[in-house]
C-alpha atoms as one frame of an Amber mdcrd trajectory, in Angstrom:
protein
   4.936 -13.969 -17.611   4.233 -13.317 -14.069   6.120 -14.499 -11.241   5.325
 -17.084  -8.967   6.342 -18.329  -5.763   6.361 -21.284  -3.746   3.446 -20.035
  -1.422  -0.293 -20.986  -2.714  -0.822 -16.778  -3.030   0.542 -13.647  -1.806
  -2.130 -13.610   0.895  -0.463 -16.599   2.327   2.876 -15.094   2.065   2.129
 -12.222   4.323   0.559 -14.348   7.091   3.503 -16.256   7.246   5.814 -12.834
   7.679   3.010 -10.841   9.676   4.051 -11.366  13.103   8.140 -10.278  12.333
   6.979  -7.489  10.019   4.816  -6.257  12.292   7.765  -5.333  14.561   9.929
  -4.788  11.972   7.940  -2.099  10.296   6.537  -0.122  13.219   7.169   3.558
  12.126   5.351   5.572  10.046   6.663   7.012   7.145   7.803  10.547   7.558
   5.863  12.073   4.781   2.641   9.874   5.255   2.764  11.492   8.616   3.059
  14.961   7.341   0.624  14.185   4.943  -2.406  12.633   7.414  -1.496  15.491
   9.959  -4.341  17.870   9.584  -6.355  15.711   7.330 -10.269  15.642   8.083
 -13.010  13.243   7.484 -12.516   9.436   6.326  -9.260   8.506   5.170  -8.288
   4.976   3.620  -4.792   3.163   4.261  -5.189   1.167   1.888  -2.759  -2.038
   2.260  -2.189  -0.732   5.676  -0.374  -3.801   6.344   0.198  -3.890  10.764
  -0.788  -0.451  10.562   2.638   1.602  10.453   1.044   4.251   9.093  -1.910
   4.719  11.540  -0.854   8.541  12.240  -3.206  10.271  14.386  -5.682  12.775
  12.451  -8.864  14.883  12.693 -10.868  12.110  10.736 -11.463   8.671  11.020
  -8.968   6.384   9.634  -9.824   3.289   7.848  -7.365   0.587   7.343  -7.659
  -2.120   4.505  -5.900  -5.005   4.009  -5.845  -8.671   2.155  -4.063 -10.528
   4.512  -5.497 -11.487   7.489  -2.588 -11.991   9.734  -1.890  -8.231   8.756
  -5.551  -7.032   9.619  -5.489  -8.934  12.998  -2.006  -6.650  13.737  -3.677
  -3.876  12.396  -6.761  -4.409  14.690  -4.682  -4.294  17.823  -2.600  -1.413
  16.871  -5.665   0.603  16.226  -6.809  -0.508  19.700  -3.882   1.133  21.317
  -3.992   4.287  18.957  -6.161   6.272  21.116  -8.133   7.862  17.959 -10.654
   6.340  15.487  -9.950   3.916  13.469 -11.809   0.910  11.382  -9.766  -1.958
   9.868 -11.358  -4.342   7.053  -9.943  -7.339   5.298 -10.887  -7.001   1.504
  -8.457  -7.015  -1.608  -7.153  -3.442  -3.017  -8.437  -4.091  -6.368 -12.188
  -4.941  -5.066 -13.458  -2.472  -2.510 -16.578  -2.518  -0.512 -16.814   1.599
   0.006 -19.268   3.403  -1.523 -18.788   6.131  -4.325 -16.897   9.203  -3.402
 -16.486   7.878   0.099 -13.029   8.891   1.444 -11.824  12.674   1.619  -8.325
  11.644   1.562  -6.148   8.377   0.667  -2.720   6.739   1.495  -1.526   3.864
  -0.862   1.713   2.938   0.653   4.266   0.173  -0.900   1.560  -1.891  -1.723
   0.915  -1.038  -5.265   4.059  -2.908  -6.165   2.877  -6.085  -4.450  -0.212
  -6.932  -6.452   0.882  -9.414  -9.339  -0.804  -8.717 -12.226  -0.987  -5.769
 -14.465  -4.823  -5.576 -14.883  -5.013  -6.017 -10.863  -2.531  -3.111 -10.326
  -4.512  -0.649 -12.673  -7.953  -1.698 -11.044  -6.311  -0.851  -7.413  -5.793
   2.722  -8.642  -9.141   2.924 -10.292 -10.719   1.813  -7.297  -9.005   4.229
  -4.591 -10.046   6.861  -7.961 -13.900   5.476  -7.186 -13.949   6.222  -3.913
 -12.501   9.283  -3.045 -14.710  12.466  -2.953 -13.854  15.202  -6.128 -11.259
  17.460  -4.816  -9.368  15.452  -2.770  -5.911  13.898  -2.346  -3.891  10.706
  -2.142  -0.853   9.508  -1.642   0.784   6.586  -3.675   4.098   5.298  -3.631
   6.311   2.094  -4.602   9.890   1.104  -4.616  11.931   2.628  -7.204  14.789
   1.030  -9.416  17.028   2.222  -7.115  16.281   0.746  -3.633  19.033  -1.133
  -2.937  16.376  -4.345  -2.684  16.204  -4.008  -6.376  18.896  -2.736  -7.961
  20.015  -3.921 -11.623  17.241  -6.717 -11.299  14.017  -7.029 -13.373  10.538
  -5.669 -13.667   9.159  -8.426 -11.529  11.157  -9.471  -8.603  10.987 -12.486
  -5.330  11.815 -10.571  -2.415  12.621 -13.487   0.579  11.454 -12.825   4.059
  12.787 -16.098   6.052  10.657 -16.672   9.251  11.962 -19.658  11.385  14.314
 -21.274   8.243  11.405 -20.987   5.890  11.906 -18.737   3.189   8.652 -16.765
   2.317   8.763 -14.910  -1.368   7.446 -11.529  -1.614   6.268 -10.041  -5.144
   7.040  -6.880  -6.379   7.102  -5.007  -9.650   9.270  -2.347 -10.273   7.887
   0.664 -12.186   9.691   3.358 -13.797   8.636   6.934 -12.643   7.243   7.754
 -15.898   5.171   4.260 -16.401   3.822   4.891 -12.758   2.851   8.859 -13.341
   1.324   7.312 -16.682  -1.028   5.282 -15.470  -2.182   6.740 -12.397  -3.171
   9.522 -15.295  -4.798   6.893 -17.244  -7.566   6.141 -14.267  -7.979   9.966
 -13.995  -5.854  11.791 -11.515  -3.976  14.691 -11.929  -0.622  14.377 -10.848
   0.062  17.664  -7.902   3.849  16.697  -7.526   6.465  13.357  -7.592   9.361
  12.556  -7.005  12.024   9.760  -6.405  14.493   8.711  -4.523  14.472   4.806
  -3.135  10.793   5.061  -3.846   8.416   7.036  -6.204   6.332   9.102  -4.432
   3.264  10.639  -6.430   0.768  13.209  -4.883  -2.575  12.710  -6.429  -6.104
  14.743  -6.662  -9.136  13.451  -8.257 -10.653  16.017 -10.344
């Protein structure tokens, strides 16, 4: 059974926390930035939440998000970037892109969020659908051992309290295998992974 929370959805959840997260999680990841560095073309954040990860590139960075507390974060954040960069509201699982699109993607600690199984495995078919042949992607979750999640279940309530309400974030936790599995299963070949607090998996579409 999946979890549920007290919110009406997810979305709603991450308007409430938008504003706090938005300072909270202003950095990019180290690796996403090493990753984006020379990258060329169009590139998709996809869940790019306030835009933490908008690293400055040789392309033009597109940032995708379902909540639109997040996007409107996002929007100003790309304003200030000083490079290109174009940020939609639409759901990871139900793209608006075109074919073969992107030459590069970044799916950052969002995979884990989405609450269903069939929802999770249409996300990764989806950033599979529009990337260009030949190119790569990054994907990553939190792994059984951030300290978040440690000894707890497969599906988890993560509370984010904003102004005494408690807000309940979802996330599944994969294994590294059941993650390298089915990112296989759409049709990528795995380049390298690893874990540590999260699984990170380096992706190429054939």
């Amino acid at each position: 059974m999946e979890a549920k929370t007290q919110e009406t959805s997810q979305e709603q959840v991450w308007d409430k926390i938008a504003k706090p997260w938005q300072e909270f999680r202003d950095k990019p990841m180290p690796e996403v930035a090493r990753f984006l560095k020379n990258k060329n073309g169009r590139i998709l954040d996809l869940g790019c939440g306030s835009g933490r990860n908008f690293v400055k590139n040789k392309g033009i960075l597109y940032g995708v998000d379902f909540s639109e507390e997040m996007v409107k974060f996002a929007k100003k954040k790309a304003k200030k970037s000083g490079f290109k960069v174009v940020v939609t509201k639409e759901h990871a699982d139900d793209l608006h892109f075109e074919d073969n699109f992107f030459s590069c993607a970044i799916f950052i600690a969002t995979l884990h969020c989405i609450e269903t199984v069939e929802k999770r495995e249409k996300a990764l078919q989806e950033i599979f659908r529009v990337l260009e042949p030949g190119t790569e992607a990054m994907i990553t979750v939190w792994s059984k051992n951030h300290e978040r999640v440690k000894n707890k279940g497969k599906e988890v309530l993560i509370p984010w309290t904003v102004n005494n309400d408690k807000h309940d974030r979802y996330y599944y936790i994969y294994n590294k295998s059941e993650l390298e599995d089915l990112i296989k299963k759409v049709g990528f070949r795995i380049i390298k992974s690893w874990e540590d607090e999260n699984i990170v998996v380096m992706v190429k579409k054939p």
